[in-house]
Coordinates of C-alpha atoms in Angstrom, one line a residue:
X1 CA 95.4 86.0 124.8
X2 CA 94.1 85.2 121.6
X3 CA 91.4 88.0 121.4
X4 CA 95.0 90.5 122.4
X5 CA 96.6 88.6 119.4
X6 CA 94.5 89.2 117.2
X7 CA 93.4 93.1 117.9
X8 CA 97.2 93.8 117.3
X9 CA 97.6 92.0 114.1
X10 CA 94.4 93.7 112.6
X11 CA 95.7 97.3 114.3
X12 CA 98.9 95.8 111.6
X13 CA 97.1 94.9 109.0
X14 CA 94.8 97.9 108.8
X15 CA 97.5 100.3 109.1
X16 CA 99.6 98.8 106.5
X17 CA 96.1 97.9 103.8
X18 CA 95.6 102.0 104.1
X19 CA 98.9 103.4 103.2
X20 CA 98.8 100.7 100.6
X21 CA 95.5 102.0 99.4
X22 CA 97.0 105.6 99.3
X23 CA 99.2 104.9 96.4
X24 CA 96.9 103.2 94.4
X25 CA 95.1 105.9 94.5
X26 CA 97.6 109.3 94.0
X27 CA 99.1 107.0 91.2
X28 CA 96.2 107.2 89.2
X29 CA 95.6 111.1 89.1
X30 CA 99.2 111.4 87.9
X31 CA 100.3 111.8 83.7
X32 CA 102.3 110.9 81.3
X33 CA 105.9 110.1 82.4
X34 CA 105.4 111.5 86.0
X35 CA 102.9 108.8 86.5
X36 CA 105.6 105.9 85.5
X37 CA 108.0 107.6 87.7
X38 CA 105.7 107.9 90.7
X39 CA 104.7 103.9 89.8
X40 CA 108.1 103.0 89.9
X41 CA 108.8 104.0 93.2
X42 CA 105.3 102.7 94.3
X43 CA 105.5 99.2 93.4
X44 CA 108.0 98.8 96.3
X45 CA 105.5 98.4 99.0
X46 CA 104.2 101.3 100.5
X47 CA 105.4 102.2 104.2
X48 CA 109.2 100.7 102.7
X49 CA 112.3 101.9 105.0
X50 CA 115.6 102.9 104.0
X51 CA 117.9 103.0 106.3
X52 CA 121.8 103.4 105.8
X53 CA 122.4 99.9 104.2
X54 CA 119.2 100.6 101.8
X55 CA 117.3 97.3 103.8
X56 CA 113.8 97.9 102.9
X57 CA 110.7 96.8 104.8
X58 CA 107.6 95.7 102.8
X59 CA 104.0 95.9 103.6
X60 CA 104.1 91.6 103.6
X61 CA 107.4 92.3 106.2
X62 CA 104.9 94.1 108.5
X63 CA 102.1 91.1 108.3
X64 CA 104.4 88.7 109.7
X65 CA 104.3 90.5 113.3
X66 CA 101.1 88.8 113.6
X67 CA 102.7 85.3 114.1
X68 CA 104.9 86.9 117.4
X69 CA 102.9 86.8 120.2
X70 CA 101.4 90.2 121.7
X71 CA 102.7 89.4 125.5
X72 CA 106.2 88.3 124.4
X73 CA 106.9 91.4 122.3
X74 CA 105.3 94.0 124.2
X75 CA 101.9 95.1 121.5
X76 CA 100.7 97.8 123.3
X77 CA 97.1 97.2 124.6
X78 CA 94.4 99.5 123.4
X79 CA 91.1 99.4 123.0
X80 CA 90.9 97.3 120.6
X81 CA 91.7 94.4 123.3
X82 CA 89.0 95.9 126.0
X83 CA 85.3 94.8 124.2
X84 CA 85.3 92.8 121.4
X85 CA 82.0 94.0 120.7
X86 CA 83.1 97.0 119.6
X87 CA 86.6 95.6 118.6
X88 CA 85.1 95.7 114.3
X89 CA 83.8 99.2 114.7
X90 CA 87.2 100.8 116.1
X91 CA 89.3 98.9 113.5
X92 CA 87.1 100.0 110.7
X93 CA 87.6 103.8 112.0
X94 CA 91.1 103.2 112.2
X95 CA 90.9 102.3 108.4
X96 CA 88.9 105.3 107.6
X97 CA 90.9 107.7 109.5
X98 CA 94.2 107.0 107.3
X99 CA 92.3 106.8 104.3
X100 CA 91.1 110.1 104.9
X101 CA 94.4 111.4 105.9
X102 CA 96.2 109.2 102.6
X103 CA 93.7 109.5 100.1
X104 CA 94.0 113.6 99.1
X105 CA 92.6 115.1 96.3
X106 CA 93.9 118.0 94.5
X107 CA 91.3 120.4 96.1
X108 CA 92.3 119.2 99.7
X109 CA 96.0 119.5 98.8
X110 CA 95.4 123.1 98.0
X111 CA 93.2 123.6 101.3
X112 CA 95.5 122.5 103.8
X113 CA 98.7 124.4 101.6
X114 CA 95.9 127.8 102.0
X115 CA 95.4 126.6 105.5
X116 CA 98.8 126.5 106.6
X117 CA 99.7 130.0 104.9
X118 CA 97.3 131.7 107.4
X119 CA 99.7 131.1 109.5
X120 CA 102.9 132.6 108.2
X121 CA 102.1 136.5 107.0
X122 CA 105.5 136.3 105.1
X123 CA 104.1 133.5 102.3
X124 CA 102.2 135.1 99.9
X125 CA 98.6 132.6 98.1
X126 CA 99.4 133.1 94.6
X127 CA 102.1 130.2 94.1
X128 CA 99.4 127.8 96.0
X129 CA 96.6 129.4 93.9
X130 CA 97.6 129.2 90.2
X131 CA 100.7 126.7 90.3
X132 CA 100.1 123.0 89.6
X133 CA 100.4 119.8 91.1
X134 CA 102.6 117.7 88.9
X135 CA 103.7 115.0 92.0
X136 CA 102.5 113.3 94.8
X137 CA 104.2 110.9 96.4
X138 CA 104.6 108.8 99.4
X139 CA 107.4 108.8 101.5
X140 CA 106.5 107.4 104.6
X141 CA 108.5 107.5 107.8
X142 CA 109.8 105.5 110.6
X143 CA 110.1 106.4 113.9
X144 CA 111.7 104.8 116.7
X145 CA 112.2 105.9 120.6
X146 CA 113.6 104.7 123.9
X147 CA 112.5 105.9 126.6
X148 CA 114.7 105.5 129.9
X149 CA 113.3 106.2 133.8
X150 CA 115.9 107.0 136.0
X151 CA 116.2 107.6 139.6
X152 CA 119.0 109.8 140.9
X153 CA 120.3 110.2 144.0
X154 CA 123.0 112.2 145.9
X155 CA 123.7 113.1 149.6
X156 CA 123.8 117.3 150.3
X157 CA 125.3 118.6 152.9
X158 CA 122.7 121.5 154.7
X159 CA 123.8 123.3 157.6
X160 CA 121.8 125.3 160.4
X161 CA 121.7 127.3 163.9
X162 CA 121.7 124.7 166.3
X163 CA 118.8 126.1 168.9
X164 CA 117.7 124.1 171.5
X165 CA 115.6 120.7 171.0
X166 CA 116.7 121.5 167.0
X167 CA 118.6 118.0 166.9
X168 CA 115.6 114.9 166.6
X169 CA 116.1 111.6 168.7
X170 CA 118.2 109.2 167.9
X171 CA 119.4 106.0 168.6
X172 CA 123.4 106.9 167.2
X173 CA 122.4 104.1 165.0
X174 CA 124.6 103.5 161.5
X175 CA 124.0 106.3 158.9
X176 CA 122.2 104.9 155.7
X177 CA 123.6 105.1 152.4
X178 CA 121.7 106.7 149.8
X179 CA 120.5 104.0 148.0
X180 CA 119.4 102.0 151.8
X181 CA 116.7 105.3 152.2
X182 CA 113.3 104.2 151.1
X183 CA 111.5 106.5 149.1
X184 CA 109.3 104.4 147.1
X185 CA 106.4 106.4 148.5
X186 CA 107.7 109.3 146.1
X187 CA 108.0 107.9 143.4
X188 CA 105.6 109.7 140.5
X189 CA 104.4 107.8 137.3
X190 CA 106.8 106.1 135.3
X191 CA 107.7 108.5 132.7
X192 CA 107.1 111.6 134.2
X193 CA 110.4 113.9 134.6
X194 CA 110.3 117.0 137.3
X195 CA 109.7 115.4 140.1
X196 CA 112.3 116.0 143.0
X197 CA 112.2 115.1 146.8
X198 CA 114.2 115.6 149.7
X199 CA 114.6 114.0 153.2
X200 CA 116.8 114.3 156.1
X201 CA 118.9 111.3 156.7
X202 CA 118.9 109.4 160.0
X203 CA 121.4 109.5 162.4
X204 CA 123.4 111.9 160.0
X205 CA 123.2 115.4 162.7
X206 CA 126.2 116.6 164.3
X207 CA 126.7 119.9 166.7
X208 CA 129.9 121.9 165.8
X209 CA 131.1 125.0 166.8
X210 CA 130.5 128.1 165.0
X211 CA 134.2 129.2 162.9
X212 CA 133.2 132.7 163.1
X213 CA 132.8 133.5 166.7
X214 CA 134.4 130.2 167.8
X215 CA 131.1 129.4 170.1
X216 CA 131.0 132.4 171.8
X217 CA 127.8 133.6 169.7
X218 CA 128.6 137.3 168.8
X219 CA 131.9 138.9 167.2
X220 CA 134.1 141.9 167.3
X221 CA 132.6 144.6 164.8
X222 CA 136.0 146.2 164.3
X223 CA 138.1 143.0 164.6
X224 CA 140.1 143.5 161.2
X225 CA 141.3 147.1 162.4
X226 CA 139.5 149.0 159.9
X227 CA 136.2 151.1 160.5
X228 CA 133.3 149.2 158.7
X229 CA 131.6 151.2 156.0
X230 CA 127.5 151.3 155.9
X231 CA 125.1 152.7 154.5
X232 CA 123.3 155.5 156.2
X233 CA 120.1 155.4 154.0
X234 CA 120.5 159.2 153.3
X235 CA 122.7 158.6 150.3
X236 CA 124.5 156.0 148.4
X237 CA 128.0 156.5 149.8
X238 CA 129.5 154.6 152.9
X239 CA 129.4 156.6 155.9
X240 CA 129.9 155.1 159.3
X241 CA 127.5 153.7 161.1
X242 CA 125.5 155.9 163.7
X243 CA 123.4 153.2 164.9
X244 CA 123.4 152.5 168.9
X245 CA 124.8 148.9 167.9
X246 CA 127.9 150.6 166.1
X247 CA 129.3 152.3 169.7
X248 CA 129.5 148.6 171.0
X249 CA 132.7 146.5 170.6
X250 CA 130.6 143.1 169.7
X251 CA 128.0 142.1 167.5
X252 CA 125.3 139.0 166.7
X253 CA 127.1 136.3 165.2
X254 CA 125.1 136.4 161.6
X255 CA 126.4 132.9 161.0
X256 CA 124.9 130.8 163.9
X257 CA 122.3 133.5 164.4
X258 CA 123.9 134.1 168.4
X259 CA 123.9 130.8 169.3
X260 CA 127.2 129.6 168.9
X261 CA 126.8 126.6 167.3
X262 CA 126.1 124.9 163.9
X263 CA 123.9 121.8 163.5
X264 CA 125.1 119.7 160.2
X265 CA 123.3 117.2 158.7
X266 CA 123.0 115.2 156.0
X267 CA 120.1 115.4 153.7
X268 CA 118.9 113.2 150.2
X269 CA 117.9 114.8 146.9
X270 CA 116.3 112.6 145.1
X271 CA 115.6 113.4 141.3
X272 CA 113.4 111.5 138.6
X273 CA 114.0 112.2 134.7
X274 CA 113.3 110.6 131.3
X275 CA 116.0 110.4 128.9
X276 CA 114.9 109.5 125.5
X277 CA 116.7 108.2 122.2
X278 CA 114.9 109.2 118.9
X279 CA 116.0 108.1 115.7
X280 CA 114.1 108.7 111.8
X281 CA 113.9 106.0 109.6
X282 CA 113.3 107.6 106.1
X283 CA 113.1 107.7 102.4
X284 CA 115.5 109.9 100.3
X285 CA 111.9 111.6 99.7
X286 CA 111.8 112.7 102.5
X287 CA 115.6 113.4 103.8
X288 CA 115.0 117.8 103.9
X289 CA 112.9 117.1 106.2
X290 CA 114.7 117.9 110.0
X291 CA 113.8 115.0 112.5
X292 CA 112.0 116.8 114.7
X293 CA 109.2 116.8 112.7
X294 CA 108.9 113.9 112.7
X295 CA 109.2 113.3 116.0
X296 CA 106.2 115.7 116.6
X297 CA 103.8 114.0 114.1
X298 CA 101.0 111.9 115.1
X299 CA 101.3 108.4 113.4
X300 CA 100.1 104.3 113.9
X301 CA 102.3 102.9 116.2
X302 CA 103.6 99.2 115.0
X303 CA 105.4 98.1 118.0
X304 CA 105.5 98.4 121.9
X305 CA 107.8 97.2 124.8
X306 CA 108.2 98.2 128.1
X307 CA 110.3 96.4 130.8
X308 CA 113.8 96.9 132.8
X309 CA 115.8 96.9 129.6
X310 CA 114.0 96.1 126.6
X311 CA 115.3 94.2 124.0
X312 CA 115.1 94.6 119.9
X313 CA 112.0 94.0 118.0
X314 CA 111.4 90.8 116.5
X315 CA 109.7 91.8 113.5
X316 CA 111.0 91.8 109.6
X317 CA 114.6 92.5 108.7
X318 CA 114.2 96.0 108.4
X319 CA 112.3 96.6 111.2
X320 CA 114.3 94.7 113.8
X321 CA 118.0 96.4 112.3
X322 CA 116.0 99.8 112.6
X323 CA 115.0 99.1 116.4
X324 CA 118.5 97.6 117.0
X325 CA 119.8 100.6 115.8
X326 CA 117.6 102.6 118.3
X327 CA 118.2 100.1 121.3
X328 CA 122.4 100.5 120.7
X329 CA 121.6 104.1 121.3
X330 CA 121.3 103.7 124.5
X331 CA 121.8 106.5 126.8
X332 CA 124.4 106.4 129.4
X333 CA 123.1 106.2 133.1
X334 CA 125.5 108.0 135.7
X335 CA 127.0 106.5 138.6
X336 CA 124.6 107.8 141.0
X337 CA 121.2 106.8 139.1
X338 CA 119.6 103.8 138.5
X339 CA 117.5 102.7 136.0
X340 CA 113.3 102.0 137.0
X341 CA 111.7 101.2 133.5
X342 CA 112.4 101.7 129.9
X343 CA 110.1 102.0 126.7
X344 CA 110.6 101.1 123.2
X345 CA 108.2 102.2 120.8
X346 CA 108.7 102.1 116.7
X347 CA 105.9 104.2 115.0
X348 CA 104.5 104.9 111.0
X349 CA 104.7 108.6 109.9
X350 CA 102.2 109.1 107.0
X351 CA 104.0 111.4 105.1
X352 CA 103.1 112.4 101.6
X353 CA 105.4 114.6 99.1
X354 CA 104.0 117.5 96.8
X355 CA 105.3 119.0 94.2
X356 CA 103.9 122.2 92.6
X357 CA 105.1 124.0 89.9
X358 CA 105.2 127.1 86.9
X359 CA 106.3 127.6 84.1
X360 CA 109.3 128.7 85.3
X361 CA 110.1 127.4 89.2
X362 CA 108.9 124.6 91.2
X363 CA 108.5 123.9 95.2
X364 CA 107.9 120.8 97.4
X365 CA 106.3 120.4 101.0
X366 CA 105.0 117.8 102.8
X367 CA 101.9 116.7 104.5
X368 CA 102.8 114.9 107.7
X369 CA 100.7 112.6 110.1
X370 CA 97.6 112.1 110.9
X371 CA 96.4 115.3 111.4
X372 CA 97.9 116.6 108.3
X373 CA 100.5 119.0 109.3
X374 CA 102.1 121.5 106.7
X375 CA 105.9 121.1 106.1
X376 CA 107.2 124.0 103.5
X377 CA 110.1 125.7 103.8
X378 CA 110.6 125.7 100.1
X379 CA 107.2 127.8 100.0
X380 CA 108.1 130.9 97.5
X381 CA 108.3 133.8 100.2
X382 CA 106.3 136.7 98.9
X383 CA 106.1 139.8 100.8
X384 CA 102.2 140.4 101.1
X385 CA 102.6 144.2 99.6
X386 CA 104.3 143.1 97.2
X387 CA 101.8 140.9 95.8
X388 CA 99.1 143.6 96.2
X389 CA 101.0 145.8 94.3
X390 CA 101.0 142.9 91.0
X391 CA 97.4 142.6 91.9
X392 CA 96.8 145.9 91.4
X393 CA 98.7 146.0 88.4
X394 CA 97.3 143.1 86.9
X395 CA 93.4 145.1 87.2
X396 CA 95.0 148.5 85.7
X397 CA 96.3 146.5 82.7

């Protein structure tokens, strides 16, 4: 208990002593009167949320999660709680992971805006090249997810040729309902949408007479007066048919096949599925950005629950309202499901804003997670010939 306690308060700590670390350190290489400005905004902790009622969640807010216990609240266990042996060694390459990913010079700014243009043929290097960096900023994001499990069941009706020995056994017992069935067998991993089953239900068969030839197994080819129309396979328009079959008065019953009869039964579709609740918690930094992108980011993940309906995290202010928020969400479960699991997650988004600029125009994108993904839609959009043509006018000159 104590050794979980622990690993998930230092997973806390470290997490929130890196992103501090980051703007200590992007304040510095900034100038002047865009240095104050970027302070100003810096000396609220970093990692802060604003959420509609501008509550904000400092870096201290965070540190009290360590006195919650770990089993009661739902810390995810990692590796971190498996060998404390190796427990230092992990946290410490936690710690240099996001420093790595926070810490970003202007030469690796450039490199991952030159990267991501390699990409997209449309953006054109010379804004990334010879503009400036006159911001950086952090504008870390919240995320927080629900995660439902359902199970869904219904009864479909199938129905088949009755042939002979076709009907199973039974003891004309009471037909389950679907939710008496047990199919516990089937069910996948929690989580995991796509997975469907079917089974026949007991006691559910019934022989009925085939309504087309009223049992008798075969039907009157002509019996609405009117020669039918087929085609002859010589040409596309209807001729009547000269098959040996056509000079007869009755044919096969195509509905029960010949045999007269129809066996109906019941059968249950069963259906697992995910629905999941996402919500953004962000800065006004970082408000152009859509939420998906968020979403799709790798971050540090601060909080964990999973149970038959989770409750909110008790964690600062601003964190708990932000996972109320997510919990009252809560999708709504149709009649014929039932819910198997749920999962509550809140996550950290390192996200860091960049502004470059001219003489003339300026841009902003963002670098988001931990693997440093490019965000720029507000990239200047220069057709490649274009810019070979100013090249080559730029040499001439």
């Amino acid at each position: 208990m104590n050794a979980g306690k622990t690993s998930a308060c230092s997973l806390l700590w470290t997490a929130v002593d890196s992103l501090w670390l980051e703007g200590q350190g992007k304040v510095g290489r900034l100038h002047g009167q865009e240095q104050r400005d970027i302070q100003d905004n810096s000396l609220r902790k970093l990692g802060a949320v604003e959420d509609s009622n501008e509550v904000m969640v400092s870096g201290s807010e965070i540190r009290a999660a360590c006195s919650y216990m770990p089993t009661r609240y739902g810390f995810a266990p990692g590796k971190w709680e498996l060998d404390t042996s190796v427990k230092n060694q992990d946290e410490n390459l936690l710690h240099e992971v996001l420093t790595r990913v926070q810490d970003l010079h202007e030469e690796e700014i450039k490199d991952l805006l030159f990267d991501h243009m390699g990409l997209n043929c449309c953006m054109g290097g010379k804004p990334a090249a010879s503009w400036e960096i006159q911001r950086v900023e952090n504008c870390n994001v919240y995320v927080g997810t629900l995660e439902t499990f359902i199970e869904e069941r219904a009864m479909e009706d199938e129905v088949e040729p009755h042939k002979a020995n076709s009907m199973d056994d039974q003891d004309r017992g009471r037909k389950p309902n679907a939710w008496e069935m047990d199919m516990k067998a089937e069910i996948p991993l929690l989580f995991v949408s796509g997975k469907e089953a079917r089974r026949k239900v007991p006691n559910s068969e019934v022989v009925k007479i085939c309504g087309d030839c009223l049992g008798r197994g075969k039907v009157a080819y002509n019996s609405s007066k009117q020669v039918r129309l087929m085609k002859s396979g010589r040409g596309s328009s209807g001729t009547s048919c000269n098959s040996p079959e056509s000079s007869q008065t009755w044919m096969r019953c195509r509905q029960c096949y010949g045999q007269g009869a129809l066996l109906h039964k019941k059968v249950l579709s069963v259906n697992w599925r995910t629905i999941l609740v996402k919500r953004v918690c962000a800065t006004k930094s970082a408000k152009s950005v859509p939420d998906e992108v968020f979403h799709k980011a790798r971050g540090v993940r601060l909080y964990k629950s999973q149970s038959y309906q989770c409750e909110p995290a008790c964690l600062s202010d601003g964190l708990s309202k932000f996972s109320e928020s997510v919990i009252s969400e809560r999708a709504f479960i149709p009649e014929s499901a039932r819910v198997i699991c749920e999962r509550h997650e809140i996550s950290l988004i390192p996200v860091t804003r960049v502004v470059m600029a001219n003489k003339k125009k300026s841009f902003k994108f963002y670098i988001l997670g931990l693997s440093k993904e490019i965000y720029a839609e507000e990239y200047p959009i220069v057709h490649l010939s274009v810019e070979i043509m100013l090249l080559v006018r730029s040499q001439s000159m």
